[in-house]
Short mmCIF file of C-alpha atoms in Angstrom, two decimals:
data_model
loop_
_atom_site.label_atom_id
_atom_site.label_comp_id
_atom_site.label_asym_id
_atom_site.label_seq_id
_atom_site.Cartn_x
_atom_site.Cartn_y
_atom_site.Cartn_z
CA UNK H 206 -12.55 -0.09 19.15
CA UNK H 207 -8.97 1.17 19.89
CA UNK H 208 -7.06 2.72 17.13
CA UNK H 209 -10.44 3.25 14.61
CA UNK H 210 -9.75 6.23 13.73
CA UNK H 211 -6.55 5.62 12.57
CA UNK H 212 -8.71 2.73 10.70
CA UNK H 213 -10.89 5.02 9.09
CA UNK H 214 -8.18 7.64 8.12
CA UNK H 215 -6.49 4.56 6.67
CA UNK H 216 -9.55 3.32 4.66
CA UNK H 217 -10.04 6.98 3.24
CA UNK H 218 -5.93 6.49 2.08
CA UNK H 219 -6.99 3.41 0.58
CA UNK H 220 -9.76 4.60 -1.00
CA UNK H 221 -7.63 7.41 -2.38
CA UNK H 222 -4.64 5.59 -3.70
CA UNK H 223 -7.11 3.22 -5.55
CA UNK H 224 -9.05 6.11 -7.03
CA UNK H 225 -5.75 8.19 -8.11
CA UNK H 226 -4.16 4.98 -9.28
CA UNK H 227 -6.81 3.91 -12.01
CA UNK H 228 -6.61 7.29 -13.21
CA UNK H 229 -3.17 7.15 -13.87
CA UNK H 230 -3.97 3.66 -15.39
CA UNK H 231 -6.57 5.32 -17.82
CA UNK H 232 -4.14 8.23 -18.77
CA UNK H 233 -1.84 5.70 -19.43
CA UNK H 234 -4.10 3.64 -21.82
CA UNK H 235 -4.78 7.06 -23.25
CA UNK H 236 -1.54 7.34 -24.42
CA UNK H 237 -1.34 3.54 -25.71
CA UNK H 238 0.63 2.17 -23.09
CA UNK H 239 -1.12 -1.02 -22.16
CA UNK H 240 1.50 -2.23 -20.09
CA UNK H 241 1.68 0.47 -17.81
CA UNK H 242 -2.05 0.56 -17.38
CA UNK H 243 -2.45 -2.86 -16.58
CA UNK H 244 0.71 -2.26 -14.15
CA UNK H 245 -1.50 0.62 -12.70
CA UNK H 246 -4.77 -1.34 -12.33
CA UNK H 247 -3.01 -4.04 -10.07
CA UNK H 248 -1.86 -1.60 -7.71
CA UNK H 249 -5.18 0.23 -7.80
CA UNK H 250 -6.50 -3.52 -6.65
CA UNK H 251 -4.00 -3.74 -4.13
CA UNK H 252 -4.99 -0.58 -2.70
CA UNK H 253 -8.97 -1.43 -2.68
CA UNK H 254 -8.21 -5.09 -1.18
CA UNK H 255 -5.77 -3.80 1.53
CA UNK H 256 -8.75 -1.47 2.46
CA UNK H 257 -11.44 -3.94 1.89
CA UNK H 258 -9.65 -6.02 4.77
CA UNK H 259 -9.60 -2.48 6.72
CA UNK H 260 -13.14 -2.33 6.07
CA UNK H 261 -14.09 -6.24 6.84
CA UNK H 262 -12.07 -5.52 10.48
CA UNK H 263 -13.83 -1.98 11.17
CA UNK H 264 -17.27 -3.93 10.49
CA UNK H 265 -16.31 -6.52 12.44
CA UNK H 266 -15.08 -4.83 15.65
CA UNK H 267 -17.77 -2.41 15.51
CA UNK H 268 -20.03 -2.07 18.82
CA UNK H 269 -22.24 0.60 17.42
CA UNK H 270 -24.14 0.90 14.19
CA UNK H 271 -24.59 3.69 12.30
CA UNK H 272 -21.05 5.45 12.61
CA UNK H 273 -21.59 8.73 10.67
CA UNK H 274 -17.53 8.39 9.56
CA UNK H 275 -17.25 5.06 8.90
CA UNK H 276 -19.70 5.31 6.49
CA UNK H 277 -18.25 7.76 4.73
CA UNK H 278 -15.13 6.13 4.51
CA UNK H 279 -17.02 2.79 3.34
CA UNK H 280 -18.57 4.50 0.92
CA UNK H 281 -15.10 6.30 -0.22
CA UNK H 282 -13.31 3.02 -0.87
CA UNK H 283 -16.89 1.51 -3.08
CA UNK H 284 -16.10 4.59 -4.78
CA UNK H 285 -12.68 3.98 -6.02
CA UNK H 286 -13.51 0.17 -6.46
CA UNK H 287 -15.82 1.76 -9.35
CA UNK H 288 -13.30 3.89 -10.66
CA UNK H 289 -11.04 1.01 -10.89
CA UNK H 290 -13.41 -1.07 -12.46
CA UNK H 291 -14.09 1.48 -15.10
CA UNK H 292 -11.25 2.03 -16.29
CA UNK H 293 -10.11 -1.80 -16.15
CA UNK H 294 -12.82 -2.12 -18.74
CA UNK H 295 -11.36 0.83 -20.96
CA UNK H 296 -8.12 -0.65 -21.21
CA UNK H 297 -9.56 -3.84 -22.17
CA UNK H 298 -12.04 -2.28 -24.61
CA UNK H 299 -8.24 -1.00 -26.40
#
């Protein structure tokens, strides 16, 4: 597949903006400001769906199976989905 490894170093962004994101969304529920968190946790989801559609297209145009690296990167963005679903429950528990 041209250009997957700018794919995969894109999913592991993705996965990383999500992830850092939701934190900053649970430090700000921390600190009472609901608003902000729930500003945060949207643009945690736009991070995890703009790498879920990475993801979909790597899957997709895949010829080989059982890609060491795209796994990892997979598994990096499920990651940070988790994070951000966490902490999207916190700031509703508040």
């Amino acid at each position: 597949m041209q250009g997957e490894k700018e794919l995969i170093k894109a999913l592991y962004l993705c996965g990383e903006d999500c992830s850092s994101t939701a934190i900053e969304a649970f430090a700000a529920a921390n600190a009472g400001e609901i608003e902000l968190a729930q500003k945060k946790l949207k643009e945690a989801d736009d991070s995890y769906n703009y790498g879920r559609a990475i993801q979909l297209s790597i899957i997709k145009d895949s010829e080989s199976k059982g890609n060491r690296e795209k796994v990892l990167a997979e598994n990096y963005l499920l990651l940070a989905m988790n994070m951000n679903n966490m902490v999207r429950e916190y700031v509703k528990s508040l």
